Amino acid sequence: LERVSSTGWGVVSQRPMTDVLVRQRTVRELIYLILWGGIITSGALGFVVSGLLVRPLRSLADAALLVGENPDALVPFPRSSTGEISALIQEFMRMRDRVRDRERSLRESEATLRTAMEAGALSSFRWDLVTDAIDLEHPFRSMWHVPVGARLDRATFLKGVHPSDRTRVEAAFFR
Protein backbone atom coordinates (compact mmCIF):
# COMPACT_ATOMS: atom_id res chain seq x y z
CA LEU A 1 0.00 0.00 0.00
CA GLU A 2 1.41 3.33 -1.00
CA ARG A 3 -0.01 6.70 -0.24
CA VAL A 4 -0.59 9.24 -3.00
CA SER A 5 0.59 12.38 -1.26
CA SER A 6 -1.63 14.93 -3.01
CA THR A 7 -4.93 13.12 -2.48
CA GLY A 8 -4.53 11.36 0.85
CA TRP A 9 -5.73 8.11 -0.68
CA GLY A 10 -4.06 4.80 -0.48
CA VAL A 11 -3.43 2.79 -3.63
CA VAL A 12 -2.77 -0.92 -4.03
CA SER A 13 -0.99 -1.79 -7.22
CA GLN A 14 0.96 -4.75 -8.51
CA ARG A 15 3.29 -2.37 -10.29
CA PRO A 16 5.58 0.14 -8.68
CA MET A 17 3.94 3.54 -8.04
CA THR A 18 6.41 5.34 -10.30
CA ASP A 19 5.13 3.33 -13.29
CA VAL A 20 1.52 4.24 -12.47
CA LEU A 21 2.31 7.94 -12.05
CA VAL A 22 4.28 8.08 -15.32
CA ARG A 23 1.12 7.19 -17.23
CA GLN A 24 -0.81 9.88 -15.33
CA ARG A 25 1.89 12.47 -16.09
CA THR A 26 1.85 11.53 -19.76
CA VAL A 27 -1.92 11.99 -19.97
CA ARG A 28 -1.69 15.33 -18.13
CA GLU A 29 1.08 16.57 -20.47
CA LEU A 30 -0.97 15.50 -23.49
CA ILE A 31 -3.97 17.46 -22.17
CA TYR A 32 -1.79 20.54 -21.61
CA LEU A 33 -0.38 20.18 -25.12
CA ILE A 34 -3.90 19.98 -26.59
CA LEU A 35 -5.03 23.04 -24.56
CA TRP A 36 -2.02 25.14 -25.56
CA GLY A 37 -2.42 24.05 -29.19
CA GLY A 38 -6.08 25.13 -29.08
CA ILE A 39 -5.19 28.50 -27.57
CA ILE A 40 -2.50 29.17 -30.19
CA THR A 41 -4.73 27.98 -33.04
CA SER A 42 -7.67 30.13 -31.93
CA GLY A 43 -5.36 33.16 -31.58
CA ALA A 44 -3.96 32.65 -35.08
CA LEU A 45 -7.44 32.11 -36.50
CA GLY A 46 -8.67 35.29 -34.77
CA PHE A 47 -5.74 37.23 -36.24
CA VAL A 48 -6.48 35.99 -39.77
CA VAL A 49 -10.22 36.67 -39.51
CA SER A 50 -9.65 40.18 -38.10
CA GLY A 51 -7.31 40.89 -41.01
CA LEU A 52 -9.97 39.78 -43.48
CA LEU A 53 -12.50 42.09 -41.83
CA VAL A 54 -10.21 45.09 -41.40
CA ARG A 55 -8.56 45.09 -44.84
CA PRO A 56 -11.67 46.27 -46.77
CA LEU A 57 -12.43 48.85 -44.08
CA ARG A 58 -8.87 50.19 -44.24
CA SER A 59 -9.10 50.35 -48.05
CA LEU A 60 -12.43 52.16 -47.74
CA ALA A 61 -10.93 54.67 -45.29
CA ASP A 62 -8.01 55.28 -47.69
CA ALA A 63 -10.49 55.80 -50.54
CA ALA A 64 -12.46 58.25 -48.38
CA LEU A 65 -9.31 60.27 -47.75
CA LEU A 66 -8.52 60.40 -51.47
CA VAL A 67 -12.08 61.48 -52.32
CA GLY A 68 -11.88 64.10 -49.55
CA GLU A 69 -8.76 65.55 -51.14
CA ASN A 70 -10.16 65.44 -54.68
CA PRO A 71 -13.87 64.55 -55.06
CA ASP A 72 -13.50 64.18 -58.84
CA ALA A 73 -10.71 61.60 -58.56
CA LEU A 74 -11.41 58.10 -59.80
CA VAL A 75 -10.82 56.11 -56.64
CA PRO A 76 -10.91 52.30 -56.66
CA PHE A 77 -13.19 50.97 -53.96
CA PRO A 78 -12.45 47.72 -52.19
CA ARG A 79 -14.49 44.61 -52.92
CA SER A 80 -15.87 42.52 -50.10
CA SER A 81 -17.98 39.42 -49.80
CA THR A 82 -19.04 40.38 -46.28
CA GLY A 83 -22.58 41.79 -46.39
CA GLU A 84 -22.10 44.59 -43.87
CA ILE A 85 -18.85 45.81 -45.41
CA SER A 86 -20.33 45.65 -48.93
CA ALA A 87 -23.30 47.71 -47.72
CA LEU A 88 -20.89 50.24 -46.17
CA ILE A 89 -18.93 50.48 -49.42
CA GLN A 90 -22.14 50.95 -51.46
CA GLU A 91 -23.36 53.71 -49.12
CA PHE A 92 -19.98 55.45 -49.31
CA MET A 93 -20.15 55.37 -53.11
CA ARG A 94 -23.67 56.88 -53.00
CA MET A 95 -22.41 59.60 -50.65
CA ARG A 96 -19.51 60.35 -52.99
CA ASP A 97 -21.92 60.66 -55.93
CA ARG A 98 -24.19 63.01 -53.93
CA VAL A 99 -21.21 65.22 -53.05
CA ARG A 100 -20.19 65.36 -56.72
CA ASP A 101 -23.77 66.26 -57.76
CA ARG A 102 -23.99 69.01 -55.13
CA GLU A 103 -20.62 70.46 -56.11
CA ARG A 104 -21.65 70.45 -59.78
CA SER A 105 -24.93 72.16 -58.85
CA LEU A 106 -23.04 74.72 -56.75
CA ARG A 107 -20.65 75.50 -59.64
CA GLU A 108 -23.63 75.96 -61.99
CA SER A 109 -25.38 78.21 -59.46
CA GLU A 110 -22.23 80.31 -59.01
CA ALA A 111 -21.88 80.67 -62.79
CA THR A 112 -25.54 81.77 -63.06
CA LEU A 113 -25.08 84.30 -60.25
CA ARG A 114 -21.88 85.65 -61.81
CA THR A 115 -23.66 86.04 -65.20
CA ALA A 116 -26.59 87.86 -63.57
CA MET A 117 -24.26 90.15 -61.61
CA GLU A 118 -22.28 91.01 -64.75
CA ALA A 119 -25.49 91.67 -66.71
CA GLY A 120 -26.79 93.99 -63.98
CA ALA A 121 -23.40 95.65 -63.39
CA LEU A 122 -23.56 94.45 -59.78
CA SER A 123 -20.70 93.46 -57.54
CA SER A 124 -20.10 91.86 -54.19
CA PHE A 125 -17.59 92.12 -51.40
CA ARG A 126 -16.29 90.04 -48.51
CA TRP A 127 -15.91 91.55 -45.09
CA ASP A 128 -13.52 89.88 -42.63
CA LEU A 129 -15.00 90.63 -39.22
CA VAL A 130 -11.77 89.78 -37.38
CA THR A 131 -9.46 92.09 -39.36
CA ASP A 132 -12.19 94.56 -40.45
CA ALA A 133 -10.85 94.26 -44.01
CA ILE A 134 -13.17 94.44 -47.02
CA ASP A 135 -12.22 92.71 -50.27
CA LEU A 136 -14.01 94.20 -53.28
CA GLU A 137 -14.70 92.34 -56.51
CA HIS A 138 -13.87 93.85 -59.92
CA PRO A 139 -16.75 96.20 -60.70
CA PHE A 140 -16.81 97.47 -57.13
CA ARG A 141 -13.02 97.93 -57.19
CA SER A 142 -13.15 100.04 -60.33
CA MET A 143 -16.03 102.18 -58.95
CA TRP A 144 -14.03 102.87 -55.78
CA HIS A 145 -10.68 103.19 -57.61
CA VAL A 146 -9.12 100.48 -55.43
CA PRO A 147 -6.17 98.58 -56.93
CA VAL A 148 -6.26 94.78 -57.21
CA GLY A 149 -5.29 93.13 -53.92
CA ALA A 150 -5.83 96.28 -51.84
CA ARG A 151 -8.32 96.08 -48.99
CA LEU A 152 -10.60 98.64 -47.48
CA ASP A 153 -11.63 98.88 -43.87
CA ARG A 154 -15.22 99.58 -42.80
CA ALA A 155 -14.56 103.25 -42.00
CA THR A 156 -12.99 103.92 -45.42
CA PHE A 157 -15.80 102.05 -47.11
CA LEU A 158 -18.49 104.09 -45.31
CA LYS A 159 -16.77 107.36 -46.28
CA GLY A 160 -17.43 106.46 -49.91
CA VAL A 161 -21.17 105.93 -49.32
CA HIS A 162 -23.44 108.88 -50.11
CA PRO A 163 -24.25 110.79 -46.89
CA SER A 164 -28.00 110.20 -47.26
CA ASP A 165 -27.39 106.40 -47.47
CA ARG A 166 -24.61 106.16 -44.90
CA THR A 167 -26.83 105.56 -41.82
CA ARG A 168 -28.82 102.80 -43.57
CA VAL A 169 -25.65 101.12 -44.92
CA GLU A 170 -23.90 101.32 -41.54
CA ALA A 171 -26.96 99.78 -39.84
CA ALA A 172 -26.86 96.95 -42.40
CA PHE A 173 -23.26 96.22 -41.38
CA PHE A 174 -24.31 95.49 -37.79
CA ARG A 175 -27.44 93.36 -38.40
Coordinates of C-alpha atoms in Angstrom, one line a residue:
L1 CA 0.0 0.0 0.0
E2 CA 1.4 3.3 -1.0
R3 CA 0.0 6.7 -0.2
V4 CA -0.6 9.2 -3.0
S5 CA 0.6 12.4 -1.3
S6 CA -1.6 14.9 -3.0
T7 CA -4.9 13.1 -2.5
G8 CA -4.5 11.4 0.8
W9 CA -5.7 8.1 -0.7
G10 CA -4.1 4.8 -0.5
V11 CA -3.4 2.8 -3.6
V12 CA -2.8 -0.9 -4.0
S13 CA -1.0 -1.8 -7.2
Q14 CA 1.0 -4.7 -8.5
R15 CA 3.3 -2.4 -10.3
P16 CA 5.6 0.1 -8.7
M17 CA 3.9 3.5 -8.0
T18 CA 6.4 5.3 -10.3
D19 CA 5.1 3.3 -13.3
V20 CA 1.5 4.2 -12.5
L21 CA 2.3 7.9 -12.1
V22 CA 4.3 8.1 -15.3
R23 CA 1.1 7.2 -17.2
Q24 CA -0.8 9.9 -15.3
R25 CA 1.9 12.5 -16.1
T26 CA 1.9 11.5 -19.8
V27 CA -1.9 12.0 -20.0
R28 CA -1.7 15.3 -18.1
E29 CA 1.1 16.6 -20.5
L30 CA -1.0 15.5 -23.5
I31 CA -4.0 17.5 -22.2
Y32 CA -1.8 20.5 -21.6
L33 CA -0.4 20.2 -25.1
I34 CA -3.9 20.0 -26.6
L35 CA -5.0 23.0 -24.6
W36 CA -2.0 25.1 -25.6
G37 CA -2.4 24.0 -29.2
G38 CA -6.1 25.1 -29.1
I39 CA -5.2 28.5 -27.6
I40 CA -2.5 29.2 -30.2
T41 CA -4.7 28.0 -33.0
S42 CA -7.7 30.1 -31.9
G43 CA -5.4 33.2 -31.6
A44 CA -4.0 32.7 -35.1
L45 CA -7.4 32.1 -36.5
G46 CA -8.7 35.3 -34.8
F47 CA -5.7 37.2 -36.2
V48 CA -6.5 36.0 -39.8
V49 CA -10.2 36.7 -39.5
S50 CA -9.7 40.2 -38.1
G51 CA -7.3 40.9 -41.0
L52 CA -10.0 39.8 -43.5
L53 CA -12.5 42.1 -41.8
V54 CA -10.2 45.1 -41.4
R55 CA -8.6 45.1 -44.8
P56 CA -11.7 46.3 -46.8
L57 CA -12.4 48.9 -44.1
R58 CA -8.9 50.2 -44.2
S59 CA -9.1 50.4 -48.1
L60 CA -12.4 52.2 -47.7
A61 CA -10.9 54.7 -45.3
D62 CA -8.0 55.3 -47.7
A63 CA -10.5 55.8 -50.5
A64 CA -12.5 58.2 -48.4
L65 CA -9.3 60.3 -47.7
L66 CA -8.5 60.4 -51.5
V67 CA -12.1 61.5 -52.3
G68 CA -11.9 64.1 -49.6
E69 CA -8.8 65.5 -51.1
N70 CA -10.2 65.4 -54.7
P71 CA -13.9 64.6 -55.1
D72 CA -13.5 64.2 -58.8
A73 CA -10.7 61.6 -58.6
L74 CA -11.4 58.1 -59.8
V75 CA -10.8 56.1 -56.6
P76 CA -10.9 52.3 -56.7
F77 CA -13.2 51.0 -54.0
P78 CA -12.4 47.7 -52.2
R79 CA -14.5 44.6 -52.9
S80 CA -15.9 42.5 -50.1
S81 CA -18.0 39.4 -49.8
T82 CA -19.0 40.4 -46.3
G83 CA -22.6 41.8 -46.4
E84 CA -22.1 44.6 -43.9
I85 CA -18.8 45.8 -45.4
S86 CA -20.3 45.6 -48.9
A87 CA -23.3 47.7 -47.7
L88 CA -20.9 50.2 -46.2
I89 CA -18.9 50.5 -49.4
Q90 CA -22.1 51.0 -51.5
E91 CA -23.4 53.7 -49.1
F92 CA -20.0 55.5 -49.3
M93 CA -20.1 55.4 -53.1
R94 CA -23.7 56.9 -53.0
M95 CA -22.4 59.6 -50.7
R96 CA -19.5 60.4 -53.0
D97 CA -21.9 60.7 -55.9
R98 CA -24.2 63.0 -53.9
V99 CA -21.2 65.2 -53.1
R100 CA -20.2 65.4 -56.7
D101 CA -23.8 66.3 -57.8
R102 CA -24.0 69.0 -55.1
E103 CA -20.6 70.5 -56.1
R104 CA -21.7 70.5 -59.8
S105 CA -24.9 72.2 -58.8
L106 CA -23.0 74.7 -56.8
R107 CA -20.6 75.5 -59.6
E108 CA -23.6 76.0 -62.0
S109 CA -25.4 78.2 -59.5
E110 CA -22.2 80.3 -59.0
A111 CA -21.9 80.7 -62.8
T112 CA -25.5 81.8 -63.1
L113 CA -25.1 84.3 -60.2
R114 CA -21.9 85.6 -61.8
T115 CA -23.7 86.0 -65.2
A116 CA -26.6 87.9 -63.6
M117 CA -24.3 90.2 -61.6
E118 CA -22.3 91.0 -64.8
A119 CA -25.5 91.7 -66.7
G120 CA -26.8 94.0 -64.0
A121 CA -23.4 95.7 -63.4
L122 CA -23.6 94.5 -59.8
S123 CA -20.7 93.5 -57.5
S124 CA -20.1 91.9 -54.2
F125 CA -17.6 92.1 -51.4
R126 CA -16.3 90.0 -48.5
W127 CA -15.9 91.5 -45.1
D128 CA -13.5 89.9 -42.6
L129 CA -15.0 90.6 -39.2
V130 CA -11.8 89.8 -37.4
T131 CA -9.5 92.1 -39.4
D132 CA -12.2 94.6 -40.5
A133 CA -10.9 94.3 -44.0
I134 CA -13.2 94.4 -47.0
D135 CA -12.2 92.7 -50.3
L136 CA -14.0 94.2 -53.3
E137 CA -14.7 92.3 -56.5
H138 CA -13.9 93.8 -59.9
P139 CA -16.8 96.2 -60.7
F140 CA -16.8 97.5 -57.1
R141 CA -13.0 97.9 -57.2
S142 CA -13.2 100.0 -60.3
M143 CA -16.0 102.2 -59.0
W144 CA -14.0 102.9 -55.8
H145 CA -10.7 103.2 -57.6
V146 CA -9.1 100.5 -55.4
P147 CA -6.2 98.6 -56.9
V148 CA -6.3 94.8 -57.2
G149 CA -5.3 93.1 -53.9
A150 CA -5.8 96.3 -51.8
R151 CA -8.3 96.1 -49.0
L152 CA -10.6 98.6 -47.5
D153 CA -11.6 98.9 -43.9
R154 CA -15.2 99.6 -42.8
A155 CA -14.6 103.3 -42.0
T156 CA -13.0 103.9 -45.4
F157 CA -15.8 102.1 -47.1
L158 CA -18.5 104.1 -45.3
K159 CA -16.8 107.4 -46.3
G160 CA -17.4 106.5 -49.9
V161 CA -21.2 105.9 -49.3
H162 CA -23.4 108.9 -50.1
P163 CA -24.3 110.8 -46.9
S164 CA -28.0 110.2 -47.3
D165 CA -27.4 106.4 -47.5
R166 CA -24.6 106.2 -44.9
T167 CA -26.8 105.6 -41.8
R168 CA -28.8 102.8 -43.6
V169 CA -25.7 101.1 -44.9
E170 CA -23.9 101.3 -41.5
A171 CA -27.0 99.8 -39.8
A172 CA -26.9 96.9 -42.4
F173 CA -23.3 96.2 -41.4
F174 CA -24.3 95.5 -37.8
R175 CA -27.4 93.4 -38.4

